């Protein structure tokens, strides 16, 4: 089939999927009108099938509709028979050293670990992954993206990357290695400020972080603790419990709210307290803060009175479940929602910071400085800003 015909068919499939999402959402919103919306679905189906200029592959249309209906958030997806296998297999040990989130139809790089294969290959935050092994990464849900961007140690990923600075496509090969480092960075900065950057929160050894953090804070009892949650992406509640335990051992860290049934409290781990009560804490977030990163920001606010500064977060609060389908395949659906211990929800809408921060990027786009961090440090050091409220 000519390329333009395939393109038109793909466009038709996407349009049909979009219409399906609209109909499905409306049916959920207005249960009494469900049959009316199903009638609209049938009418659109008939119009496309009977009037499109080329013969329509009905199986392709149905596949697009099902994928559209399931893709309600960053984790939701429909998988035809066999496509779900990466999600049922154990996670591969080889990692490229970067994290992505779905955005703009593709996968946006939101964290690149220092010294990782991704850093050596020149990947930067803001780049977009367009293809993985020659296959489009468009509309890949986050749990599947994580599996596709992993593999055996010693292997490599063949990626097509759209540069976030120059908007040019390039081919990149990224090695897969066992993750290195502690998953966090701790540094003293002028102010005085102790800057804690939490990256791969799932790999953090809470005992080691607690010892490092306590030592730094004891050495400078007047320092503000700036907890940097940019690029902190996860849905593992164990990681949340470990980190919150360093601030408020055993306290409620979050809650899990199902569609139906009883809520579940996620308690902070009984770690030795690393951050003394009354210590000033500030949490830095932006659009790369997602899932457990967002839960951590709210837990710090509720447990220590921390101010949340920066930019609106991503809004990933649904906890996914892979549900097998009777005729093969599976659907990944967020059947539970993660909320703060006080009940604050952030799914889809994200968390609005208490103090929004803005920066002016350089005109050339070549400035490699972390401008948002610089602005956050200015806020923490004072510059006329009031001190933050303390909480229990």
Coordinates of C-alpha atoms in Angstrom, one line a residue:
X1 CA 0.0 0.0 0.0
X2 CA 1.3 3.5 -0.8
X3 CA 2.8 5.3 2.1
X4 CA 0.3 8.1 2.0
X5 CA -2.5 5.6 2.2
X6 CA -0.9 4.0 5.3
X7 CA -0.6 7.5 6.8
X8 CA -4.3 8.3 6.2
X9 CA -5.3 5.0 7.7
X10 CA -3.1 5.6 10.8
X11 CA -4.6 9.1 11.1
X12 CA -8.1 7.6 10.8
X13 CA -7.2 5.1 13.6
X14 CA -6.0 7.8 15.9
X15 CA -9.1 9.9 15.2
X16 CA -11.3 7.0 15.9
X17 CA -9.4 6.2 19.1
X18 CA -9.8 9.8 20.2
X19 CA -13.5 9.7 19.6
X20 CA -13.7 6.5 21.6
X21 CA -12.0 8.1 24.6
X22 CA -14.4 11.0 24.5
X23 CA -17.4 8.7 24.3
X24 CA -16.1 6.4 27.0
X25 CA -15.3 9.3 29.4
X26 CA -18.7 10.9 28.8
X27 CA -20.4 7.6 29.5
X28 CA -18.6 7.3 32.8
X29 CA -19.4 10.9 33.6
X30 CA -23.1 10.5 32.8
X31 CA -24.0 6.9 33.5
X32 CA -27.7 7.5 32.7
X33 CA -26.8 8.5 29.2
X34 CA -24.5 5.6 28.5
X35 CA -26.7 4.1 25.8
X36 CA -26.9 7.4 24.0
X37 CA -23.1 7.6 23.8
X38 CA -22.9 4.0 22.6
X39 CA -25.3 5.0 19.9
X40 CA -22.9 7.8 18.9
X41 CA -20.1 5.2 18.8
X42 CA -22.1 3.0 16.5
X43 CA -22.9 5.9 14.2
X44 CA -19.3 7.0 13.9
X45 CA -18.3 3.4 13.2
X46 CA -20.8 3.1 10.4
X47 CA -19.8 6.5 8.9
X48 CA -16.2 5.5 8.8
X49 CA -16.8 2.0 7.5
X50 CA -19.2 3.0 4.8
X51 CA -17.8 6.4 3.6
X52 CA -14.0 6.4 4.0
X53 CA -12.3 6.6 0.6
X54 CA -10.4 3.4 1.1
X55 CA -11.5 0.0 2.4
X56 CA -11.4 0.0 6.2
X57 CA -9.7 -2.7 8.2
X58 CA -12.3 -3.1 11.0
X59 CA -9.9 -5.0 13.2
X60 CA -7.5 -2.1 13.1
X61 CA -10.2 0.4 14.0
X62 CA -11.3 -1.7 16.9
X63 CA -7.7 -2.1 18.1
X64 CA -7.2 1.7 17.9
X65 CA -10.5 2.2 19.8
X66 CA -9.5 -0.1 22.6
X67 CA -6.1 1.4 22.9
X68 CA -7.6 4.9 23.1
X69 CA -10.1 3.9 25.7
X70 CA -7.5 2.3 27.9
X71 CA -5.0 5.2 27.7
X72 CA -6.7 7.3 30.3
X73 CA -3.5 8.3 32.1
X74 CA 0.3 7.7 32.1
X75 CA -0.1 4.0 33.1
X76 CA -3.2 2.9 31.3
X77 CA -3.0 0.8 28.2
X78 CA -4.5 -2.0 26.2
X79 CA -2.2 -4.8 25.0
X80 CA -3.2 -7.3 22.3
X81 CA -2.3 -11.0 23.0
X82 CA 1.4 -11.3 23.6
X83 CA 2.2 -7.6 23.9
X84 CA 1.8 -7.7 27.7
X85 CA 4.6 -10.3 28.1
X86 CA 7.3 -7.7 29.1
X87 CA 5.1 -6.7 32.0
X88 CA 4.8 -10.2 33.3
X89 CA 8.5 -11.1 33.1
X90 CA 11.0 -10.1 35.9
X91 CA 12.6 -6.7 35.3
X92 CA 15.8 -6.9 33.4
X93 CA 18.9 -5.9 35.3
X94 CA 20.6 -3.7 32.7
X95 CA 19.6 -0.1 32.7
X96 CA 20.6 2.9 30.6
X97 CA 20.7 5.4 33.4
X98 CA 17.8 7.7 32.4
X99 CA 14.2 8.0 33.2
X100 CA 11.3 9.0 31.0
X101 CA 7.6 10.1 31.3
X102 CA 4.9 10.0 28.6
X103 CA 4.4 13.5 27.2
X104 CA 3.3 15.0 23.9
X105 CA 2.6 11.5 22.5
X106 CA 6.2 10.3 23.1
X107 CA 8.6 9.6 26.0
X108 CA 10.3 12.7 27.5
X109 CA 13.6 12.3 29.3
X110 CA 13.2 13.6 32.8
X111 CA 16.3 12.4 34.5
X112 CA 19.8 11.4 33.4
X113 CA 22.0 9.9 36.1
X114 CA 25.5 11.3 36.4
X115 CA 28.2 9.0 34.9
X116 CA 25.6 6.7 33.4
X117 CA 25.6 5.2 29.9
X118 CA 22.9 7.7 29.0
X119 CA 25.0 10.6 30.2
X120 CA 28.0 9.3 28.2
X121 CA 25.8 9.0 25.1
X122 CA 24.8 12.7 25.4
X123 CA 21.2 12.4 26.5
X124 CA 19.8 15.4 28.3
X125 CA 16.6 16.2 30.2
X126 CA 14.1 17.4 27.7
X127 CA 15.1 15.1 24.9
X128 CA 12.4 12.8 23.5
X129 CA 12.7 9.1 22.7
X130 CA 10.9 8.6 19.4
X131 CA 11.9 5.1 18.6
X132 CA 13.2 2.1 20.6
X133 CA 14.9 -0.5 18.5
X134 CA 13.3 1.0 15.4
X135 CA 9.8 0.8 16.8
X136 CA 7.8 3.9 17.6
X137 CA 7.7 4.9 21.3
X138 CA 4.6 7.1 20.7
X139 CA 1.8 6.6 23.2
X140 CA 3.9 4.1 25.3
X141 CA 2.5 3.9 28.8
X142 CA 5.1 4.4 31.6
X143 CA 5.2 0.9 33.0
X144 CA 5.8 -0.5 29.5
X145 CA 8.4 2.2 28.7
X146 CA 10.4 1.1 31.7
X147 CA 10.5 -2.5 30.5
X148 CA 11.4 -1.5 26.9
X149 CA 14.2 0.7 28.1
X150 CA 16.0 -2.1 30.0
X151 CA 17.6 -5.4 29.1
X152 CA 20.5 -7.7 29.9
X153 CA 23.7 -6.2 31.3
X154 CA 26.1 -5.7 28.4
X155 CA 23.4 -5.1 25.9
X156 CA 22.5 -1.8 24.3
X157 CA 19.5 0.3 23.2
X158 CA 19.2 1.6 19.7
X159 CA 17.3 4.9 20.1
X160 CA 16.0 7.6 17.9
X161 CA 16.2 10.8 19.9
X162 CA 14.6 14.2 19.2
X163 CA 16.9 16.8 20.8
X164 CA 15.3 19.0 23.4
X165 CA 17.5 21.9 22.5
X166 CA 18.0 21.7 18.7
X167 CA 14.8 19.7 17.8
X168 CA 16.9 17.5 15.5
X169 CA 16.6 13.7 15.2
X170 CA 19.6 11.6 15.9
X171 CA 20.4 7.9 16.3
X172 CA 21.9 7.0 19.7
X173 CA 23.3 3.8 21.0
X174 CA 23.1 3.5 24.8
X175 CA 24.8 0.7 26.8
X176 CA 22.9 -1.2 29.4
X177 CA 24.7 -1.6 32.8
X178 CA 23.9 -2.6 36.3
X179 CA 22.8 0.7 38.1
X180 CA 25.6 2.4 39.9
X181 CA 25.7 4.9 42.7
X182 CA 23.5 5.4 45.7
X183 CA 20.4 6.8 44.0
X184 CA 20.9 10.2 45.7
X185 CA 23.3 13.1 45.9
X186 CA 24.1 15.1 49.0
X187 CA 26.0 18.4 48.9
X188 CA 26.5 21.4 51.2
X189 CA 25.9 24.7 49.5
X190 CA 26.3 28.3 50.6
X191 CA 23.4 29.7 52.6
X192 CA 23.9 27.5 54.6
X193 CA 21.9 24.8 52.6
X194 CA 22.2 21.0 52.5
X195 CA 21.0 20.0 49.1
X196 CA 19.6 16.4 48.9
X197 CA 18.9 15.3 45.3
X198 CA 16.7 12.2 45.2
X199 CA 17.0 10.5 41.8
X200 CA 16.4 6.7 41.5
X201 CA 14.3 6.5 44.7
X202 CA 13.8 2.8 44.3
X203 CA 17.5 2.0 44.8
X204 CA 18.1 4.2 47.8
X205 CA 19.5 2.4 50.9
X206 CA 17.6 4.2 53.6
X207 CA 20.2 3.3 56.3
X208 CA 23.1 4.8 54.2
X209 CA 21.1 7.9 53.3
X210 CA 20.1 8.3 57.0
X211 CA 23.7 8.2 58.2
X212 CA 24.9 10.6 55.5
X213 CA 22.0 13.0 56.1
X214 CA 22.4 13.0 59.9
X215 CA 26.1 13.6 59.7
X216 CA 25.7 16.6 57.3
X217 CA 22.9 18.2 59.4
X218 CA 24.7 17.7 62.7
X219 CA 27.8 19.4 61.2
X220 CA 25.7 22.5 60.4
X221 CA 22.8 22.8 62.8
X222 CA 21.5 26.0 61.1
X223 CA 21.4 24.7 57.5
X224 CA 18.1 24.4 55.7
X225 CA 17.5 21.0 54.0
X226 CA 16.5 21.4 50.4
X227 CA 15.0 18.1 49.1
X228 CA 15.3 18.1 45.3
X229 CA 12.6 15.8 43.9
X230 CA 13.0 16.7 40.2
X231 CA 13.3 13.5 38.2
X232 CA 12.1 11.4 41.1
X233 CA 9.7 9.0 39.3
X234 CA 8.3 5.8 40.8
X235 CA 5.1 4.0 41.9
X236 CA 6.8 1.8 44.5
X237 CA 5.3 2.7 47.9
X238 CA 8.2 0.9 49.7
X239 CA 10.5 3.6 48.4
X240 CA 8.2 6.2 49.8
X241 CA 8.0 4.5 53.2
X242 CA 11.8 4.3 53.5
X243 CA 12.5 7.9 52.7
X244 CA 9.7 9.4 54.9
X245 CA 10.9 7.2 57.7
X246 CA 14.1 9.4 57.9
X247 CA 11.9 12.4 58.7
X248 CA 9.0 10.9 60.7
X249 CA 9.5 7.3 61.6
X250 CA 6.3 5.3 61.7
X251 CA 4.0 8.2 60.8
X252 CA 1.4 7.9 58.0
X253 CA 3.2 8.6 54.8
X254 CA 0.4 8.2 52.3
X255 CA -2.8 6.4 51.7
X256 CA -4.0 4.1 48.9
X257 CA -7.6 4.6 47.8
X258 CA -9.3 1.9 45.7
X259 CA -12.3 2.3 43.4
X260 CA -14.2 0.4 46.0
X261 CA -13.3 -1.0 49.4
X262 CA -11.3 0.1 52.3
X263 CA -8.4 2.6 52.1
X264 CA -4.9 1.5 53.1
X265 CA -2.5 3.6 55.0
X266 CA 1.2 3.5 53.9
X267 CA 3.2 3.9 57.1
X268 CA 6.7 5.4 57.1
X269 CA 9.4 2.9 57.9
X270 CA 10.8 2.7 61.4
X271 CA 14.1 4.2 60.4
X272 CA 16.4 6.1 62.8
X273 CA 15.3 9.8 62.5
X274 CA 17.9 11.5 60.4
X275 CA 16.3 15.0 60.2
X276 CA 15.7 16.6 63.6
X277 CA 12.3 17.9 64.4
X278 CA 12.1 21.6 63.8
X279 CA 14.7 21.6 61.0
X280 CA 13.7 23.8 58.1
X281 CA 12.9 21.7 55.1
X282 CA 12.0 22.8 51.6
X283 CA 10.9 20.5 48.7
X284 CA 11.8 21.4 45.1
X285 CA 9.5 20.0 42.4
X286 CA 8.7 20.4 38.7
X287 CA 7.0 18.6 35.9
X288 CA 9.5 15.8 36.1
X289 CA 8.4 14.9 39.7
X290 CA 5.9 12.0 39.4
X291 CA 4.3 9.3 41.5
X292 CA 6.3 8.7 44.6
X293 CA 8.2 12.0 44.0
X294 CA 4.9 13.8 44.4
X295 CA 3.9 11.7 47.4
X296 CA 7.2 12.6 49.0
X297 CA 6.7 16.3 48.5
X298 CA 3.3 16.2 50.2
X299 CA 4.6 13.9 53.0
X300 CA 7.3 16.4 53.7
X301 CA 4.8 19.2 53.8
X302 CA 2.4 17.4 56.1
X303 CA 5.1 15.8 58.4
X304 CA 7.7 18.7 58.6
X305 CA 5.8 21.8 57.5
X306 CA 8.1 22.0 54.4
X307 CA 7.3 24.5 51.7
X308 CA 6.9 23.1 48.2
X309 CA 8.6 25.3 45.7
X310 CA 9.2 25.1 41.9
X311 CA 6.7 24.2 39.2
X312 CA 3.6 22.1 38.9
X313 CA 4.3 18.4 39.1
X314 CA 3.5 15.7 36.6
X315 CA 0.3 14.3 38.1
X316 CA 0.9 10.5 38.2
X317 CA -1.1 9.1 41.1
X318 CA -2.8 6.0 39.7
X319 CA -1.4 2.6 40.8
X320 CA -1.7 0.2 37.9
X321 CA -3.0 -3.3 37.7
X322 CA -2.5 -5.6 34.7
X323 CA -5.8 -7.4 34.1
X324 CA -6.0 -10.3 31.7
X325 CA -8.7 -10.2 29.1
X326 CA -11.0 -13.2 28.4
X327 CA -10.0 -13.4 24.7
X328 CA -6.3 -12.8 25.2
X329 CA -4.2 -9.8 25.8
X330 CA -4.6 -7.5 28.9
X331 CA -5.5 -4.1 30.0
X332 CA -3.3 -2.0 32.4
X333 CA -5.7 0.0 34.5
X334 CA -5.2 2.3 37.5
X335 CA -7.5 0.5 40.0
X336 CA -6.2 2.4 43.0
X337 CA -5.1 6.0 43.7
X338 CA -2.2 7.2 45.8
X339 CA -3.0 10.2 48.0
X340 CA -1.2 12.0 50.8
X341 CA -1.8 10.9 54.4
X342 CA -4.2 13.9 54.7
X343 CA -6.1 12.9 51.6
X344 CA -4.7 15.3 49.1
X345 CA -5.0 13.9 45.5
X346 CA -2.7 14.9 42.6
X347 CA -3.5 12.4 39.9
X348 CA -3.8 14.1 36.5
X349 CA -3.7 17.7 37.9
X350 CA -0.3 17.5 39.7
X351 CA 0.7 19.5 42.8
X352 CA 0.8 23.3 42.6
X353 CA 3.8 24.6 44.5
X354 CA 3.4 26.9 47.5
X355 CA 6.0 29.1 45.9
X356 CA 6.1 29.0 42.1
X357 CA 9.6 29.7 40.7
X358 CA 10.3 31.0 37.2
X359 CA 13.5 31.3 35.3
X360 CA 14.6 33.1 32.2
X361 CA 16.4 30.8 29.9
X362 CA 19.3 32.1 27.9
X363 CA 18.5 33.4 24.4
X364 CA 20.9 31.0 22.8
X365 CA 19.7 28.0 24.7
X366 CA 23.3 27.0 25.4
X367 CA 23.4 27.8 29.1
X368 CA 24.0 24.4 30.8
X369 CA 23.4 25.8 34.3
X370 CA 20.6 24.5 36.5
X371 CA 18.6 27.7 36.5
X372 CA 15.7 26.4 38.5
X373 CA 18.0 25.1 41.3
X374 CA 19.7 28.5 41.4
X375 CA 16.4 30.2 41.8
X376 CA 15.4 27.6 44.5
X377 CA 18.7 28.3 46.4
X378 CA 18.0 32.1 46.3
X379 CA 14.5 31.4 47.8
X380 CA 15.9 29.2 50.5
X381 CA 18.6 31.7 51.5
X382 CA 16.1 34.3 52.1
X383 CA 16.1 37.2 49.6
X384 CA 13.2 38.7 51.6
X385 CA 11.1 35.5 51.6
X386 CA 9.5 34.6 55.0
X387 CA 10.6 31.5 56.8
X388 CA 8.4 28.5 56.3
X389 CA 5.8 27.2 58.7
X390 CA 6.9 24.3 60.9
X391 CA 4.6 21.3 61.2
X392 CA 4.3 18.2 63.3

